[in-house]
XYZ file of C-alpha atoms in Angstrom:
321
model
C 126.593 104.771 105.197
C 127.832 106.884 102.986
C 131.595 106.473 104.098
C 131.285 102.773 103.602
C 133.005 101.575 100.698
C 133.487 98.031 98.882
C 136.511 95.969 98.134
C 136.901 92.768 96.538
C 140.184 89.990 97.104
C 139.824 87.906 93.890
C 139.981 84.347 93.897
C 140.519 81.592 91.492
C 139.410 82.442 87.939
C 136.375 80.650 87.886
C 133.821 83.643 88.095
C 133.640 85.160 84.686
C 130.896 87.794 86.017
C 133.107 91.554 85.229
C 133.979 93.600 88.607
C 132.262 96.515 87.433
C 129.100 94.411 86.788
C 129.490 92.921 90.355
C 129.644 96.208 91.613
C 126.970 97.696 90.076
C 124.884 94.599 91.106
C 126.142 94.880 95.032
C 124.287 97.011 96.572
C 124.468 96.592 100.620
C 125.392 99.380 100.836
C 124.073 102.892 101.870
C 120.864 103.862 102.924
C 119.317 100.767 101.095
C 120.216 97.081 99.936
C 118.692 96.605 97.248
C 120.029 94.913 93.683
C 119.678 94.418 90.163
C 117.304 91.838 89.727
C 119.070 91.072 86.613
C 122.646 89.160 87.114
C 125.158 89.698 84.397
C 124.988 88.064 80.805
C 127.802 85.701 81.346
C 125.710 84.704 84.992
C 122.510 84.303 82.628
C 124.157 82.460 79.959
C 125.506 80.051 82.221
C 122.038 79.226 83.958
C 120.327 78.796 80.533
C 123.208 76.882 79.776
C 123.102 73.928 82.533
C 121.626 71.477 80.865
C 122.470 72.077 77.126
C 125.981 71.238 77.799
C 125.093 67.756 79.598
C 125.232 66.371 75.894
C 128.905 67.443 75.484
C 131.838 66.255 77.117
C 131.256 65.248 80.839
C 133.199 65.230 83.781
C 132.212 63.363 86.927
C 130.712 65.010 90.039
C 132.571 65.438 92.541
C 132.817 62.289 95.103
C 129.973 62.791 97.675
C 128.476 66.133 96.695
C 124.837 65.773 95.668
C 123.179 68.064 92.701
C 119.885 68.915 92.770
C 116.908 71.375 91.074
C 113.915 72.250 92.754
C 110.630 70.963 91.206
C 107.673 73.662 92.585
C 104.756 71.716 94.311
C 103.149 75.104 96.099
C 102.917 78.393 95.252
C 101.557 80.442 98.068
C 101.515 84.449 98.810
C 104.317 86.385 99.389
C 104.452 90.359 100.323
C 106.130 91.729 97.339
C 107.309 94.647 99.963
C 109.170 91.973 101.775
C 112.757 92.269 101.700
C 113.392 88.923 102.861
C 116.547 88.244 105.170
C 115.288 85.423 107.678
C 112.614 82.837 107.628
C 111.563 80.096 109.439
C 108.638 77.483 109.882
C 107.010 76.974 113.219
C 103.735 74.614 113.738
C 100.222 74.994 112.280
C 101.437 76.024 108.830
C 103.047 79.651 110.537
C 106.243 81.500 109.372
C 107.848 83.659 111.171
C 110.209 86.588 108.886
C 112.572 88.827 109.197
C 112.993 91.988 106.691
C 115.766 94.157 106.117
C 116.034 97.741 104.555
C 116.327 100.829 106.672
C 112.963 102.384 108.004
C 111.164 99.300 106.622
C 112.850 96.470 108.694
C 110.564 94.176 110.758
C 109.872 90.539 112.373
C 106.832 89.332 111.533
C 104.521 85.973 111.888
C 102.721 85.190 108.545
C 100.110 82.436 107.337
C 101.571 80.266 105.480
C 98.683 79.846 103.062
C 97.478 83.707 102.770
C 100.712 85.491 103.198
C 98.725 87.835 105.784
C 100.898 89.420 108.309
C 98.950 88.140 111.301
C 101.555 89.877 114.022
C 104.308 92.289 113.293
C 107.611 94.256 115.390
C 108.769 97.421 113.398
C 112.115 97.822 114.171
C 113.807 101.198 114.683
C 114.871 103.089 111.692
C 118.736 103.136 111.929
C 118.610 98.579 112.044
C 118.584 96.760 109.265
C 116.898 93.377 109.907
C 118.514 90.099 108.657
C 118.559 86.371 110.099
C 116.392 85.105 111.939
C 115.820 81.735 114.358
C 113.776 80.173 116.566
C 114.825 78.184 119.734
C 111.834 77.051 122.229
C 109.343 80.382 122.866
C 112.105 82.719 121.474
C 113.094 84.132 118.071
C 116.593 85.077 117.683
C 117.471 87.911 115.106
C 120.782 89.582 114.192
C 120.808 92.710 112.101
C 123.260 94.372 109.654
C 126.815 95.874 109.722
C 126.048 95.802 113.606
C 127.260 93.404 115.929
C 123.791 93.831 117.928
C 121.143 91.019 118.222
C 117.651 90.820 119.321
C 115.621 88.521 120.966
C 111.602 87.874 120.546
C 108.770 86.524 122.455
C 107.837 84.224 119.647
C 103.510 84.757 120.717
C 103.220 88.628 120.210
C 107.180 89.496 118.672
C 107.495 91.586 121.837
C 111.580 92.663 122.679
C 113.022 90.322 125.265
C 116.609 91.007 124.976
C 119.255 92.780 123.454
C 122.485 91.140 122.855
C 125.923 91.545 121.179
C 127.672 88.266 119.354
C 131.468 87.661 118.328
C 130.699 87.519 114.478
C 132.350 90.095 112.384
C 128.494 91.190 110.962
C 125.284 89.583 111.212
C 123.941 88.059 107.950
C 121.962 84.426 108.593
C 120.886 82.411 111.449
C 119.901 78.610 112.181
C 119.771 76.692 115.249
C 119.643 72.867 116.489
C 117.910 73.929 119.228
C 121.255 73.565 120.981
C 123.388 75.727 119.239
C 123.210 79.113 117.176
C 124.665 78.582 113.547
C 125.515 82.179 112.498
C 126.866 83.659 108.792
C 128.536 86.948 108.300
C 128.457 87.512 104.719
C 131.786 85.619 104.700
C 133.039 82.387 103.863
C 132.810 81.371 107.796
C 130.324 79.513 109.441
C 129.636 80.310 113.132
C 128.590 78.119 116.185
C 127.340 80.231 118.571
C 125.995 79.394 122.032
C 122.724 81.084 122.582
C 123.496 81.777 126.346
C 126.577 83.796 126.225
C 126.416 84.315 122.337
C 129.848 83.476 122.574
C 131.778 81.459 119.391
C 131.694 77.870 120.403
C 133.842 76.898 117.390
C 133.833 77.552 113.569
C 134.547 76.608 110.096
C 135.621 77.764 106.527
C 132.890 76.767 104.305
C 134.644 75.136 101.190
C 134.056 73.336 97.725
C 136.929 71.716 95.368
C 139.556 74.095 97.040
C 137.534 77.039 96.715
C 135.970 78.750 99.790
C 132.397 79.576 99.575
C 131.915 83.048 100.436
C 128.813 85.135 100.810
C 126.835 82.848 102.856
C 123.860 84.694 103.657
C 120.410 83.004 105.065
C 120.765 79.473 106.956
C 117.971 76.768 107.667
C 119.616 73.456 109.586
C 117.453 70.274 107.680
C 118.453 67.157 108.548
C 121.737 67.560 110.087
C 122.724 69.624 107.147
C 123.031 73.718 107.350
C 121.587 75.153 103.801
C 123.209 78.452 103.424
C 121.782 81.052 100.623
C 125.239 82.504 98.648
C 123.756 85.771 97.929
C 123.402 87.714 94.477
C 123.214 83.571 92.995
C 120.556 81.280 93.200
C 122.191 78.895 94.464
C 122.140 76.964 98.084
C 124.605 75.543 99.611
C 124.401 72.183 101.590
C 127.242 72.245 104.342
C 128.231 70.143 107.027
C 128.209 71.627 110.457
C 131.172 69.863 111.427
C 133.948 70.391 109.106
C 132.386 73.310 106.769
C 132.558 70.899 104.000
C 129.710 71.366 100.732
C 127.786 68.183 100.690
C 125.491 69.916 98.094
C 123.930 72.146 96.074
C 120.372 72.906 95.165
C 120.327 75.507 92.197
C 117.019 77.087 91.297
C 117.535 79.482 88.523
C 114.375 78.692 87.135
C 112.498 80.167 90.000
C 113.578 84.174 89.725
C 113.800 83.706 86.135
C 110.012 82.562 85.893
C 109.131 85.784 88.455
C 110.802 88.140 86.132
C 109.050 86.467 83.218
C 105.827 87.313 84.129
C 106.519 90.555 84.695
C 108.139 90.986 88.307
C 111.013 93.107 87.213
C 110.937 94.822 90.974
C 112.155 91.404 92.491
C 115.902 90.627 94.566
C 117.759 87.922 94.926
C 116.586 84.208 96.162
C 116.948 84.538 99.752
C 114.889 82.388 102.449
C 114.566 78.858 103.689
C 112.145 77.537 105.743
C 111.520 73.745 106.531
C 108.934 71.770 107.986
C 110.710 69.164 110.276
C 107.273 67.011 110.691
C 106.538 67.104 106.693
C 109.481 67.493 105.244
C 108.530 70.414 103.135
C 111.100 72.840 102.022
C 109.751 76.390 101.731
C 112.289 79.003 99.504
C 111.266 82.740 98.458
C 113.381 85.924 97.683
C 113.623 90.023 98.677
C 110.805 91.748 96.985
C 109.118 88.150 95.751
C 105.212 87.972 95.674
C 105.664 84.260 95.977
C 106.955 82.049 98.356
C 107.505 78.097 96.794
C 107.282 74.671 98.608
C 109.663 72.441 96.228
C 110.740 68.861 96.095
C 114.313 68.220 95.113
C 115.056 66.472 91.990
C 118.648 64.892 91.677
C 120.580 65.928 88.986
C 121.919 62.388 87.267
C 123.900 63.737 84.524
C 127.218 65.385 84.960
C 128.081 68.372 83.397
C 131.490 70.093 82.024
C 133.544 71.243 85.002
C 133.201 74.431 85.918
C 129.887 74.927 85.980
C 128.867 75.003 89.581
C 131.603 77.259 89.998
C 129.951 79.704 87.823
C 126.777 79.593 88.840
C 127.436 79.313 92.908
C 130.838 81.194 93.866
C 131.272 84.513 94.062
C 134.355 86.971 94.940
C 134.707 87.804 98.642
C 132.824 91.327 99.610
C 135.276 93.321 102.227
C 133.685 96.432 103.900
C 135.991 99.275 105.685
C 135.354 102.612 106.997
């Protein structure tokens, strides 16, 4: 891992974050995938100013794209040592979670209300756990920097099978029960056959002419793929048919409030879970002490052109040996 290096290909000048700042904050290389909890000064200013600029000159939202914030309706305890990579809700207020970091990666069954880990499967120290999803009685998980994945029994988390997929890397997983949707940290959304692990189709995720890079943890909600965009406080709502961004959920308040309360060791927003029966959305982050149930509130006022690009889009990352 020490031999890995990170290269970037510039995109349009909508991202004010200096290259040096991104290099220092993006540390998903080496024995740890820990990143800085403080984003660049320009990003912080953009987040804080998101609502202030509404009173100035405005531009209309892109037609058909929704813009929403999240209001916290419930808070639940979350293991602050869990480097959350994959998250999903099952019945009876049960969560399944995949955690990362070498030597600390796990798959776990968690009680929503108490945050207690009820069943835990520790992964080999050479593996870095990533996205997780559930089809029937089987949990599917991918791993970082490898094309290897695992299938677990949902009851006791025993390992049932190892598989090889065709994505360039393993980041996020979601499903509609028939197809696996996968991300590899690029702007590509993969459709994968869960029986053969062959790619059925794929789309480039795009917003206003820009590719949306660094797609991370995934969840399927009401026919949309929701994706954490790595190193942002944003969730992209994506059409699985054509890769178009249908909307943005912007959640800077969650991380900022945790930091303000003294949680300086937290990492980025990552982890989306959906309770389809009670229509509840849950989110958390890497090393966060809390998991939140949020209610989405539409942002009805328009804001200056380029703000979403500043908050939610990042340069692509390339890994070479």
